[in-house]
């Protein structure tokens, strides 16, 4: 053990970690591409990638070199100064997103907080105090107080009342319910939804991405902001750089994080159209948002995604996986859905136990959300051979589970 290796945990030694996570009894000490390794060298295929974070896989050599170089050069100054790498990262992100102004945060929840603040400020500028934001059932936007309030999951809200009262909730995909609210109220300022609900079960609206186009029309009619949470669906995850790019519309506010830093904690809230200029000097800020190190990571992640044609690969391999799962699981009453490397396999019964079975029997890391949906979020640069490896580990497991 050298000076940079954590000291081993002694038996019966108490943990000082706040018990906010239901952790699995396993630890990984290194990764490479689509695989993770425990201290004894056991290899696991990672089909979760930090919950849609490590889109370029683990320990990407170019990104590792970039982080090391920048850490030896300059990590942080402050947003009271110009930060050249932040300017460059914003330019890159604007090019791939089509948005106009960008604020860097530290996480997806912080980016979504920024979006909520923009909606509030937009409303106040129009003399609408406590403007309401329409959100969806089964949504997930974060665990800060405002994003928790926007989230459509009562379980994660329990114990934190009173919640922020700025949100009106409707069924996901129900445009008629939104139109009804529009006829009844004059205090609505925005709609805030995920293009695909990740935590909610990899849900798409019944009308598909046409849902976003319908929301754009409603927002234009009523002068509302269309705000899209692409914390999970962004950065190539769905086979487009952002999921809304499966359509011809553009949001007014767009948030992202997760794959934006490939494991480095950074997020962004972006604005276009009528949201440009809503926030000015002193309206928002962050000590660590857009540091020199974080910004160079963002610039490099986008650069790698572009040069290695990662988005195209995600679309191709993702389609292959969906087709193969549909073929191999035919007749088992499962529903396979998703775009790119965001795939949900809905089983006809609760299946949370599959997480442990996959890990222990198949050395495969997966996730189950909404109780009965196996959620797969593999690396976007997964090869066809690795995709077959995933299929060969997971399909027999599901077949046995449903037998």
mmCIF file of C-alpha atoms in Angstrom:
data_model
loop_
_atom_site.group_PDB
_atom_site.id
_atom_site.type_symbol
_atom_site.label_atom_id
_atom_site.label_comp_id
_atom_site.label_asym_id
_atom_site.label_seq_id
_atom_site.Cartn_x
_atom_site.Cartn_y
_atom_site.Cartn_z
ATOM 1 C CA UNK A 1 0.000 0.000 0.000
ATOM 2 C CA UNK A 2 1.412 3.421 -0.934
ATOM 3 C CA UNK A 3 0.547 6.854 0.464
ATOM 4 C CA UNK A 4 -2.227 7.315 -2.130
ATOM 5 C CA UNK A 5 -4.075 4.073 -1.329
ATOM 6 C CA UNK A 6 -6.899 4.274 1.252
ATOM 7 C CA UNK A 7 -6.196 2.369 4.431
ATOM 8 C CA UNK A 8 -8.161 -0.898 4.597
ATOM 9 C CA UNK A 9 -11.359 -0.836 6.665
ATOM 10 C CA UNK A 10 -10.957 -2.879 9.827
ATOM 11 C CA UNK A 11 -13.569 -5.426 10.863
ATOM 12 C CA UNK A 12 -16.348 -3.944 13.029
ATOM 13 C CA UNK A 13 -15.033 -0.434 12.397
ATOM 14 C CA UNK A 14 -17.963 2.028 12.429
ATOM 15 C CA UNK A 15 -18.757 3.976 9.282
ATOM 16 C CA UNK A 16 -19.047 7.737 9.466
ATOM 17 C CA UNK A 17 -20.899 7.981 6.150
ATOM 18 C CA UNK A 18 -24.428 9.363 6.566
ATOM 19 C CA UNK A 19 -26.749 6.412 5.784
ATOM 20 C CA UNK A 20 -28.609 8.023 2.873
ATOM 21 C CA UNK A 21 -27.888 5.231 0.379
ATOM 22 C CA UNK A 22 -28.984 1.597 0.321
ATOM 23 C CA UNK A 23 -25.573 0.459 -0.828
ATOM 24 C CA UNK A 24 -24.727 -2.904 -2.353
ATOM 25 C CA UNK A 25 -21.983 -4.858 -0.611
ATOM 26 C CA UNK A 26 -19.431 -4.477 -3.356
ATOM 27 C CA UNK A 27 -16.680 -1.977 -4.180
ATOM 28 C CA UNK A 28 -14.910 -1.318 -7.461
ATOM 29 C CA UNK A 29 -11.347 -0.037 -7.501
ATOM 30 C CA UNK A 30 -10.777 0.524 -11.214
ATOM 31 C CA UNK A 31 -12.545 0.536 -14.552
ATOM 32 C CA UNK A 32 -11.733 0.344 -18.219
ATOM 33 C CA UNK A 33 -14.285 1.052 -20.933
ATOM 34 C CA UNK A 34 -17.454 -0.953 -20.268
ATOM 35 C CA UNK A 35 -15.951 -3.006 -17.437
ATOM 36 C CA UNK A 36 -15.392 -2.530 -13.704
ATOM 37 C CA UNK A 37 -13.006 -4.461 -11.439
ATOM 38 C CA UNK A 38 -13.007 -5.288 -7.748
ATOM 39 C CA UNK A 39 -9.824 -5.309 -5.680
ATOM 40 C CA UNK A 40 -9.255 -9.008 -6.369
ATOM 41 C CA UNK A 41 -9.470 -8.373 -10.123
ATOM 42 C CA UNK A 42 -12.946 -9.789 -10.740
ATOM 43 C CA UNK A 43 -14.426 -8.257 -13.897
ATOM 44 C CA UNK A 44 -17.997 -6.951 -14.158
ATOM 45 C CA UNK A 45 -19.784 -5.715 -17.277
ATOM 46 C CA UNK A 46 -21.172 -2.297 -16.404
ATOM 47 C CA UNK A 47 -24.540 -1.677 -18.072
ATOM 48 C CA UNK A 48 -25.371 1.211 -15.737
ATOM 49 C CA UNK A 49 -22.270 3.456 -16.085
ATOM 50 C CA UNK A 50 -22.833 5.401 -12.892
ATOM 51 C CA UNK A 51 -26.538 5.849 -13.798
ATOM 52 C CA UNK A 52 -26.003 7.312 -17.280
ATOM 53 C CA UNK A 53 -22.890 9.261 -16.289
ATOM 54 C CA UNK A 54 -19.862 7.569 -17.866
ATOM 55 C CA UNK A 55 -21.026 7.685 -21.461
ATOM 56 C CA UNK A 56 -17.451 7.324 -22.698
ATOM 57 C CA UNK A 57 -16.869 4.382 -20.391
ATOM 58 C CA UNK A 58 -14.436 4.239 -17.519
ATOM 59 C CA UNK A 59 -10.936 5.723 -17.577
ATOM 60 C CA UNK A 60 -11.098 7.031 -21.135
ATOM 61 C CA UNK A 61 -7.390 7.609 -21.873
ATOM 62 C CA UNK A 62 -7.782 11.017 -23.547
ATOM 63 C CA UNK A 63 -10.024 12.351 -20.786
ATOM 64 C CA UNK A 64 -7.743 10.974 -18.074
ATOM 65 C CA UNK A 65 -4.790 12.793 -19.637
ATOM 66 C CA UNK A 66 -6.781 16.033 -19.935
ATOM 67 C CA UNK A 67 -7.787 15.938 -16.262
ATOM 68 C CA UNK A 68 -4.233 15.242 -15.153
ATOM 69 C CA UNK A 69 -2.809 18.044 -17.296
ATOM 70 C CA UNK A 70 -5.353 20.613 -16.160
ATOM 71 C CA UNK A 71 -5.011 19.623 -12.496
ATOM 72 C CA UNK A 72 -1.301 20.401 -12.769
ATOM 73 C CA UNK A 73 -2.032 23.741 -14.466
ATOM 74 C CA UNK A 74 -5.060 25.413 -12.860
ATOM 75 C CA UNK A 75 -8.067 23.919 -11.088
ATOM 76 C CA UNK A 76 -10.029 26.927 -9.874
ATOM 77 C CA UNK A 77 -9.990 30.694 -9.694
ATOM 78 C CA UNK A 78 -13.490 32.189 -9.388
ATOM 79 C CA UNK A 79 -16.360 33.334 -11.551
ATOM 80 C CA UNK A 80 -15.436 36.914 -10.706
ATOM 81 C CA UNK A 81 -12.722 36.446 -13.357
ATOM 82 C CA UNK A 82 -12.815 35.370 -16.982
ATOM 83 C CA UNK A 83 -12.284 31.612 -17.354
ATOM 84 C CA UNK A 84 -11.074 30.822 -20.886
ATOM 85 C CA UNK A 85 -11.908 27.117 -20.688
ATOM 86 C CA UNK A 86 -15.444 27.997 -19.528
ATOM 87 C CA UNK A 87 -15.902 30.246 -22.544
ATOM 88 C CA UNK A 88 -14.630 27.479 -24.836
ATOM 89 C CA UNK A 89 -16.832 24.830 -23.198
ATOM 90 C CA UNK A 90 -19.896 27.062 -23.519
ATOM 91 C CA UNK A 91 -19.149 27.547 -27.208
ATOM 92 C CA UNK A 92 -18.888 23.786 -27.731
ATOM 93 C CA UNK A 93 -22.095 23.142 -25.810
ATOM 94 C CA UNK A 94 -23.949 25.867 -27.693
ATOM 95 C CA UNK A 95 -22.895 24.294 -30.993
ATOM 96 C CA UNK A 96 -24.234 20.835 -30.129
ATOM 97 C CA UNK A 97 -27.347 22.031 -28.281
ATOM 98 C CA UNK A 98 -28.462 24.948 -30.432
ATOM 99 C CA UNK A 99 -28.948 27.048 -27.285
ATOM 100 C CA UNK A 100 -27.737 30.626 -26.815
ATOM 101 C CA UNK A 101 -26.695 31.249 -23.188
ATOM 102 C CA UNK A 102 -25.213 28.728 -20.757
ATOM 103 C CA UNK A 103 -24.692 28.665 -17.009
ATOM 104 C CA UNK A 104 -22.514 25.905 -15.533
ATOM 105 C CA UNK A 105 -23.554 24.281 -12.265
ATOM 106 C CA UNK A 106 -22.228 21.298 -10.325
ATOM 107 C CA UNK A 107 -25.029 18.773 -10.858
ATOM 108 C CA UNK A 108 -28.301 18.030 -12.582
ATOM 109 C CA UNK A 109 -30.314 19.066 -9.551
ATOM 110 C CA UNK A 110 -28.540 22.432 -9.518
ATOM 111 C CA UNK A 111 -29.166 22.858 -13.233
ATOM 112 C CA UNK A 112 -32.858 22.158 -12.633
ATOM 113 C CA UNK A 113 -32.886 24.634 -9.749
ATOM 114 C CA UNK A 114 -31.562 27.174 -12.240
ATOM 115 C CA UNK A 115 -34.381 26.350 -14.653
ATOM 116 C CA UNK A 116 -36.971 26.824 -11.902
ATOM 117 C CA UNK A 117 -35.429 30.168 -10.980
ATOM 118 C CA UNK A 118 -35.552 31.247 -14.621
ATOM 119 C CA UNK A 119 -39.264 30.385 -14.760
ATOM 120 C CA UNK A 120 -39.903 32.330 -11.545
ATOM 121 C CA UNK A 121 -37.980 35.371 -12.815
ATOM 122 C CA UNK A 122 -39.692 35.157 -16.206
ATOM 123 C CA UNK A 123 -43.063 35.225 -14.456
ATOM 124 C CA UNK A 124 -42.161 38.062 -12.124
ATOM 125 C CA UNK A 125 -40.912 40.108 -15.077
ATOM 126 C CA UNK A 126 -44.436 39.690 -16.498
ATOM 127 C CA UNK A 127 -46.063 40.623 -13.175
ATOM 128 C CA UNK A 128 -46.982 37.017 -12.330
ATOM 129 C CA UNK A 129 -45.948 36.375 -8.735
ATOM 130 C CA UNK A 130 -45.416 32.729 -7.737
ATOM 131 C CA UNK A 131 -45.866 31.641 -11.334
ATOM 132 C CA UNK A 132 -46.854 28.004 -11.701
ATOM 133 C CA UNK A 133 -44.844 25.379 -13.583
ATOM 134 C CA UNK A 134 -46.596 22.368 -15.125
ATOM 135 C CA UNK A 135 -44.750 19.109 -14.388
ATOM 136 C CA UNK A 136 -45.508 15.424 -14.964
ATOM 137 C CA UNK A 137 -46.457 12.456 -12.852
ATOM 138 C CA UNK A 138 -43.650 9.878 -12.375
ATOM 139 C CA UNK A 139 -41.040 12.541 -13.133
ATOM 140 C CA UNK A 140 -37.709 12.970 -11.379
ATOM 141 C CA UNK A 141 -35.893 16.300 -11.292
ATOM 142 C CA UNK A 142 -33.617 16.078 -8.242
ATOM 143 C CA UNK A 143 -33.482 16.073 -4.453
ATOM 144 C CA UNK A 144 -33.066 19.731 -3.541
ATOM 145 C CA UNK A 145 -36.214 21.220 -2.049
ATOM 146 C CA UNK A 146 -37.495 22.832 -5.264
ATOM 147 C CA UNK A 147 -36.539 19.954 -7.577
ATOM 148 C CA UNK A 148 -37.948 17.482 -5.063
ATOM 149 C CA UNK A 149 -41.208 19.431 -5.158
ATOM 150 C CA UNK A 150 -41.210 19.253 -8.964
ATOM 151 C CA UNK A 151 -40.596 15.494 -8.880
ATOM 152 C CA UNK A 152 -43.648 13.275 -9.337
ATOM 153 C CA UNK A 153 -42.772 10.684 -6.700
ATOM 154 C CA UNK A 154 -44.423 10.972 -3.286
ATOM 155 C CA UNK A 155 -42.025 8.433 -1.771
ATOM 156 C CA UNK A 156 -38.985 10.690 -2.138
ATOM 157 C CA UNK A 157 -40.999 13.690 -0.914
ATOM 158 C CA UNK A 158 -42.054 12.092 2.371
ATOM 159 C CA UNK A 159 -40.785 13.936 5.434
ATOM 160 C CA UNK A 160 -39.879 17.166 3.646
ATOM 161 C CA UNK A 161 -43.133 19.126 3.787
ATOM 162 C CA UNK A 162 -43.991 21.868 3.238
ATOM 163 C CA UNK A 163 -42.909 21.549 -0.369
ATOM 164 C CA UNK A 164 -42.467 24.415 -2.797
ATOM 165 C CA UNK A 165 -45.978 25.169 -4.084
ATOM 166 C CA UNK A 166 -45.062 26.328 -7.575
ATOM 167 C CA UNK A 167 -45.960 23.134 -9.445
ATOM 168 C CA UNK A 168 -49.073 21.793 -11.186
ATOM 169 C CA UNK A 169 -48.904 18.073 -11.941
ATOM 170 C CA UNK A 170 -50.473 16.282 -14.912
ATOM 171 C CA UNK A 171 -50.152 12.746 -16.334
ATOM 172 C CA UNK A 172 -47.103 12.378 -18.569
ATOM 173 C CA UNK A 173 -48.132 12.797 -22.199
ATOM 174 C CA UNK A 174 -51.582 14.200 -21.399
ATOM 175 C CA UNK A 175 -51.772 17.355 -23.518
ATOM 176 C CA UNK A 176 -55.523 17.686 -22.911
ATOM 177 C CA UNK A 177 -54.904 18.033 -19.175
ATOM 178 C CA UNK A 178 -52.466 20.869 -19.859
ATOM 179 C CA UNK A 179 -54.931 22.602 -22.165
ATOM 180 C CA UNK A 180 -57.552 22.357 -19.416
ATOM 181 C CA UNK A 181 -55.190 24.047 -16.941
ATOM 182 C CA UNK A 182 -54.486 26.766 -19.474
ATOM 183 C CA UNK A 183 -58.203 27.517 -19.708
ATOM 184 C CA UNK A 184 -58.611 27.640 -15.939
ATOM 185 C CA UNK A 185 -55.551 29.600 -14.795
ATOM 186 C CA UNK A 186 -53.671 32.752 -15.668
ATOM 187 C CA UNK A 187 -50.603 32.158 -13.441
ATOM 188 C CA UNK A 188 -48.803 29.468 -15.468
ATOM 189 C CA UNK A 189 -45.336 30.438 -16.705
ATOM 190 C CA UNK A 190 -43.697 27.206 -17.907
ATOM 191 C CA UNK A 191 -43.867 23.496 -18.644
ATOM 192 C CA UNK A 192 -41.006 21.359 -17.300
ATOM 193 C CA UNK A 193 -40.673 17.720 -18.439
ATOM 194 C CA UNK A 194 -38.166 15.005 -19.312
ATOM 195 C CA UNK A 195 -38.226 13.901 -22.979
ATOM 196 C CA UNK A 196 -37.953 10.345 -21.624
ATOM 197 C CA UNK A 197 -38.640 9.625 -17.963
ATOM 198 C CA UNK A 198 -35.621 7.742 -16.663
ATOM 199 C CA UNK A 199 -36.336 7.098 -12.987
ATOM 200 C CA UNK A 200 -40.031 6.751 -13.823
ATOM 201 C CA UNK A 201 -39.376 3.588 -15.853
ATOM 202 C CA UNK A 202 -37.808 4.686 -19.169
ATOM 203 C CA UNK A 203 -41.195 6.081 -20.167
ATOM 204 C CA UNK A 204 -41.928 7.809 -23.429
ATOM 205 C CA UNK A 205 -45.200 9.639 -23.967
ATOM 206 C CA UNK A 206 -47.896 7.656 -25.824
ATOM 207 C CA UNK A 207 -47.431 9.949 -28.823
ATOM 208 C CA UNK A 208 -43.631 9.615 -28.702
ATOM 209 C CA UNK A 209 -41.492 12.676 -29.262
ATOM 210 C CA UNK A 210 -44.465 14.359 -30.938
ATOM 211 C CA UNK A 211 -45.382 15.141 -27.329
ATOM 212 C CA UNK A 212 -42.585 17.717 -27.238
ATOM 213 C CA UNK A 213 -43.863 19.322 -30.420
ATOM 214 C CA UNK A 214 -47.350 19.563 -28.915
ATOM 215 C CA UNK A 215 -45.905 21.167 -25.781
ATOM 216 C CA UNK A 216 -43.987 23.659 -27.906
ATOM 217 C CA UNK A 217 -47.229 24.679 -29.605
ATOM 218 C CA UNK A 218 -48.999 25.158 -26.265
ATOM 219 C CA UNK A 219 -46.125 27.191 -24.874
ATOM 220 C CA UNK A 220 -46.089 29.436 -27.941
ATOM 221 C CA UNK A 221 -49.842 29.972 -27.696
ATOM 222 C CA UNK A 222 -49.744 30.951 -24.020
ATOM 223 C CA UNK A 223 -46.309 32.617 -23.855
ATOM 224 C CA UNK A 224 -44.964 29.960 -21.474
ATOM 225 C CA UNK A 225 -41.401 28.679 -21.300
ATOM 226 C CA UNK A 226 -40.825 25.150 -22.571
ATOM 227 C CA UNK A 227 -38.204 23.688 -20.209
ATOM 228 C CA UNK A 228 -36.690 20.247 -20.833
ATOM 229 C CA UNK A 229 -34.806 18.218 -18.250
ATOM 230 C CA UNK A 230 -32.135 16.341 -20.220
ATOM 231 C CA UNK A 231 -29.942 15.526 -17.243
ATOM 232 C CA UNK A 232 -30.165 11.846 -18.166
ATOM 233 C CA UNK A 233 -31.187 11.928 -21.834
ATOM 234 C CA UNK A 234 -28.550 14.434 -22.955
ATOM 235 C CA UNK A 235 -24.991 14.076 -24.247
ATOM 236 C CA UNK A 236 -25.712 11.352 -26.803
ATOM 237 C CA UNK A 237 -27.641 8.973 -24.555
ATOM 238 C CA UNK A 238 -30.679 8.553 -26.864
ATOM 239 C CA UNK A 239 -28.875 8.487 -30.213
ATOM 240 C CA UNK A 240 -29.102 12.251 -30.712
ATOM 241 C CA UNK A 241 -26.941 14.722 -28.838
ATOM 242 C CA UNK A 242 -30.053 15.842 -26.985
ATOM 243 C CA UNK A 243 -33.327 13.933 -27.042
ATOM 244 C CA UNK A 244 -35.322 16.952 -28.212
ATOM 245 C CA UNK A 245 -33.261 16.785 -31.426
ATOM 246 C CA UNK A 246 -35.389 13.802 -32.440
ATOM 247 C CA UNK A 247 -37.902 16.593 -33.247
ATOM 248 C CA UNK A 248 -37.781 19.941 -35.060
ATOM 249 C CA UNK A 249 -38.494 22.109 -32.007
ATOM 250 C CA UNK A 250 -36.181 23.932 -29.643
ATOM 251 C CA UNK A 251 -36.831 24.434 -25.907
ATOM 252 C CA UNK A 252 -36.545 27.780 -24.159
ATOM 253 C CA UNK A 253 -34.654 26.207 -21.256
ATOM 254 C CA UNK A 254 -32.576 23.026 -21.401
ATOM 255 C CA UNK A 255 -30.776 21.332 -18.510
ATOM 256 C CA UNK A 256 -28.164 18.601 -18.519
ATOM 257 C CA UNK A 257 -25.476 16.965 -16.375
ATOM 258 C CA UNK A 258 -24.518 13.277 -15.909
ATOM 259 C CA UNK A 259 -22.755 12.461 -19.216
ATOM 260 C CA UNK A 260 -21.650 16.082 -19.607
ATOM 261 C CA UNK A 261 -18.581 15.392 -17.451
ATOM 262 C CA UNK A 262 -18.265 11.590 -17.826
ATOM 263 C CA UNK A 263 -17.998 11.291 -14.049
ATOM 264 C CA UNK A 264 -16.652 14.727 -13.255
ATOM 265 C CA UNK A 265 -19.414 16.618 -11.372
ATOM 266 C CA UNK A 266 -20.743 19.371 -13.598
ATOM 267 C CA UNK A 267 -24.097 20.409 -15.034
ATOM 268 C CA UNK A 268 -25.531 23.164 -17.183
ATOM 269 C CA UNK A 269 -28.694 25.157 -17.667
ATOM 270 C CA UNK A 270 -29.067 26.614 -21.157
ATOM 271 C CA UNK A 271 -31.512 29.137 -22.575
ATOM 272 C CA UNK A 272 -32.772 30.231 -25.983
ATOM 273 C CA UNK A 273 -35.690 32.147 -27.457
ATOM 274 C CA UNK A 274 -37.699 34.121 -24.878
ATOM 275 C CA UNK A 275 -35.567 32.873 -21.961
ATOM 276 C CA UNK A 276 -32.458 34.696 -23.183
ATOM 277 C CA UNK A 277 -31.551 37.533 -20.853
ATOM 278 C CA UNK A 278 -33.982 36.574 -18.088
ATOM 279 C CA UNK A 279 -31.109 36.115 -15.627
ATOM 280 C CA UNK A 280 -28.569 38.892 -15.299
ATOM 281 C CA UNK A 281 -25.667 39.822 -13.033
ATOM 282 C CA UNK A 282 -26.432 38.919 -9.427
ATOM 283 C CA UNK A 283 -29.477 36.756 -10.220
ATOM 284 C CA UNK A 284 -27.648 33.425 -9.985
ATOM 285 C CA UNK A 285 -24.211 32.095 -9.131
ATOM 286 C CA UNK A 286 -22.054 29.158 -8.097
ATOM 287 C CA UNK A 287 -18.655 28.971 -6.422
ATOM 288 C CA UNK A 288 -17.609 25.831 -8.297
ATOM 289 C CA UNK A 289 -19.778 26.166 -11.403
ATOM 290 C CA UNK A 290 -17.589 26.085 -14.508
ATOM 291 C CA UNK A 291 -14.132 25.896 -12.958
ATOM 292 C CA UNK A 292 -11.140 25.729 -15.278
ATOM 293 C CA UNK A 293 -10.871 21.992 -14.621
ATOM 294 C CA UNK A 294 -14.573 21.254 -14.966
ATOM 295 C CA UNK A 295 -14.904 23.343 -18.095
ATOM 296 C CA UNK A 296 -11.963 21.681 -19.787
ATOM 297 C CA UNK A 297 -13.548 18.324 -18.990
ATOM 298 C CA UNK A 298 -16.796 19.428 -20.663
ATOM 299 C CA UNK A 299 -14.936 20.714 -23.705
ATOM 300 C CA UNK A 300 -12.985 17.464 -23.969
ATOM 301 C CA UNK A 301 -16.005 15.191 -23.469
ATOM 302 C CA UNK A 302 -17.874 16.934 -26.284
ATOM 303 C CA UNK A 303 -14.749 16.842 -28.463
ATOM 304 C CA UNK A 304 -14.295 13.097 -27.891
ATOM 305 C CA UNK A 305 -17.991 12.408 -28.559
ATOM 306 C CA UNK A 306 -17.719 14.266 -31.863
ATOM 307 C CA UNK A 307 -14.384 12.852 -33.039
ATOM 308 C CA UNK A 308 -15.186 9.242 -32.106
ATOM 309 C CA UNK A 309 -18.747 9.413 -33.557
ATOM 310 C CA UNK A 310 -20.108 8.253 -30.224
ATOM 311 C CA UNK A 311 -23.681 9.449 -30.800
ATOM 312 C CA UNK A 312 -23.963 7.471 -34.030
ATOM 313 C CA UNK A 313 -22.605 4.399 -32.263
ATOM 314 C CA UNK A 314 -25.115 4.803 -29.428
ATOM 315 C CA UNK A 315 -27.968 4.903 -31.925
ATOM 316 C CA UNK A 316 -26.704 1.854 -33.835
ATOM 317 C CA UNK A 317 -25.803 -0.376 -30.892
ATOM 318 C CA UNK A 318 -28.872 0.734 -28.950
ATOM 319 C CA UNK A 319 -31.166 -0.259 -31.804
ATOM 320 C CA UNK A 320 -29.365 -3.607 -32.040
ATOM 321 C CA UNK A 321 -29.881 -4.254 -28.328
ATOM 322 C CA UNK A 322 -33.589 -3.386 -28.455
ATOM 323 C CA UNK A 323 -34.101 -5.651 -31.480
ATOM 324 C CA UNK A 324 -32.205 -8.535 -29.865
ATOM 325 C CA UNK A 325 -34.038 -8.213 -26.550
ATOM 326 C CA UNK A 326 -37.365 -8.212 -28.372
ATOM 327 C CA UNK A 327 -36.384 -11.306 -30.335
ATOM 328 C CA UNK A 328 -34.821 -13.284 -27.495
ATOM 329 C CA UNK A 329 -37.480 -12.420 -24.920
ATOM 330 C CA UNK A 330 -40.443 -12.919 -27.251
ATOM 331 C CA UNK A 331 -43.374 -14.700 -25.630
ATOM 332 C CA UNK A 332 -42.425 -13.727 -22.066
ATOM 333 C CA UNK A 333 -44.847 -10.791 -21.801
ATOM 334 C CA UNK A 334 -42.085 -8.197 -21.550
ATOM 335 C CA UNK A 335 -42.060 -4.744 -23.129
ATOM 336 C CA UNK A 336 -38.750 -3.391 -24.427
ATOM 337 C CA UNK A 337 -38.522 0.353 -25.016
ATOM 338 C CA UNK A 338 -35.938 3.062 -25.338
ATOM 339 C CA UNK A 339 -33.753 5.083 -27.641
ATOM 340 C CA UNK A 340 -30.012 4.733 -28.092
ATOM 341 C CA UNK A 341 -28.313 3.584 -24.912
ATOM 342 C CA UNK A 342 -31.337 4.257 -22.701
ATOM 343 C CA UNK A 343 -33.267 0.999 -22.594
ATOM 344 C CA UNK A 344 -36.024 -0.257 -20.345
ATOM 345 C CA UNK A 345 -37.245 -3.852 -20.178
ATOM 346 C CA UNK A 346 -40.616 -3.937 -18.428
ATOM 347 C CA UNK A 347 -41.330 -7.298 -16.815
ATOM 348 C CA UNK A 348 -44.791 -8.574 -15.859
ATOM 349 C CA UNK A 349 -43.852 -8.668 -12.161
ATOM 350 C CA UNK A 350 -41.656 -6.947 -9.595
ATOM 351 C CA UNK A 351 -38.010 -7.696 -10.321
ATOM 352 C CA UNK A 352 -35.775 -5.731 -7.939
ATOM 353 C CA UNK A 353 -34.042 -8.978 -6.975
ATOM 354 C CA UNK A 354 -32.589 -9.140 -10.490
ATOM 355 C CA UNK A 355 -30.022 -6.501 -9.519
ATOM 356 C CA UNK A 356 -28.329 -8.858 -7.039
ATOM 357 C CA UNK A 357 -28.805 -11.903 -9.253
ATOM 358 C CA UNK A 358 -27.188 -10.168 -12.225
ATOM 359 C CA UNK A 359 -24.304 -8.917 -10.079
ATOM 360 C CA UNK A 360 -23.576 -12.157 -8.249
ATOM 361 C CA UNK A 361 -24.394 -14.776 -10.887
ATOM 362 C CA UNK A 362 -23.545 -12.977 -14.131
ATOM 363 C CA UNK A 363 -21.073 -10.287 -12.980
ATOM 364 C CA UNK A 364 -23.359 -7.751 -14.633
ATOM 365 C CA UNK A 365 -24.286 -4.332 -13.246
ATOM 366 C CA UNK A 366 -27.876 -3.290 -13.984
ATOM 367 C CA UNK A 367 -30.593 -1.247 -12.328
ATOM 368 C CA UNK A 368 -34.301 -1.780 -11.680
ATOM 369 C CA UNK A 369 -36.561 1.261 -11.560
ATOM 370 C CA UNK A 370 -40.320 1.664 -11.080
ATOM 371 C CA UNK A 371 -40.306 -1.777 -9.444
ATOM 372 C CA UNK A 372 -40.509 -3.896 -12.574
ATOM 373 C CA UNK A 373 -38.354 -2.204 -15.227
ATOM 374 C CA UNK A 374 -34.792 -3.345 -15.871
ATOM 375 C CA UNK A 375 -33.001 -0.126 -16.808
ATOM 376 C CA UNK A 376 -29.893 -0.335 -18.987
ATOM 377 C CA UNK A 377 -27.626 2.687 -19.483
ATOM 378 C CA UNK A 378 -24.468 1.259 -21.097
ATOM 379 C CA UNK A 379 -21.469 3.206 -22.328
ATOM 380 C CA UNK A 380 -22.279 5.021 -25.559
ATOM 381 C CA UNK A 381 -19.117 3.647 -27.178
ATOM 382 C CA UNK A 382 -19.966 0.027 -26.373
ATOM 383 C CA UNK A 383 -18.854 -2.329 -29.150
ATOM 384 C CA UNK A 384 -21.023 -4.947 -30.843
ATOM 385 C CA UNK A 385 -19.003 -7.644 -29.055
ATOM 386 C CA UNK A 386 -19.713 -6.025 -25.692
ATOM 387 C CA UNK A 387 -23.386 -5.712 -26.628
ATOM 388 C CA UNK A 388 -23.480 -9.455 -27.296
ATOM 389 C CA UNK A 389 -21.747 -10.004 -23.959
ATOM 390 C CA UNK A 390 -24.538 -8.004 -22.288
ATOM 391 C CA UNK A 391 -27.243 -9.970 -24.094
ATOM 392 C CA UNK A 392 -25.662 -13.315 -23.252
ATOM 393 C CA UNK A 393 -25.513 -12.426 -19.558
ATOM 394 C CA UNK A 394 -28.913 -10.767 -19.138
ATOM 395 C CA UNK A 395 -31.310 -12.676 -21.409
ATOM 396 C CA UNK A 396 -30.892 -16.095 -19.697
ATOM 397 C CA UNK A 397 -31.248 -14.401 -16.325
ATOM 398 C CA UNK A 398 -34.602 -12.844 -17.287
ATOM 399 C CA UNK A 399 -35.742 -16.082 -18.920
ATOM 400 C CA UNK A 400 -35.018 -18.047 -15.740
ATOM 401 C CA UNK A 401 -36.617 -15.369 -13.573
ATOM 402 C CA UNK A 402 -39.850 -15.492 -15.564
ATOM 403 C CA UNK A 403 -39.931 -19.281 -16.006
#
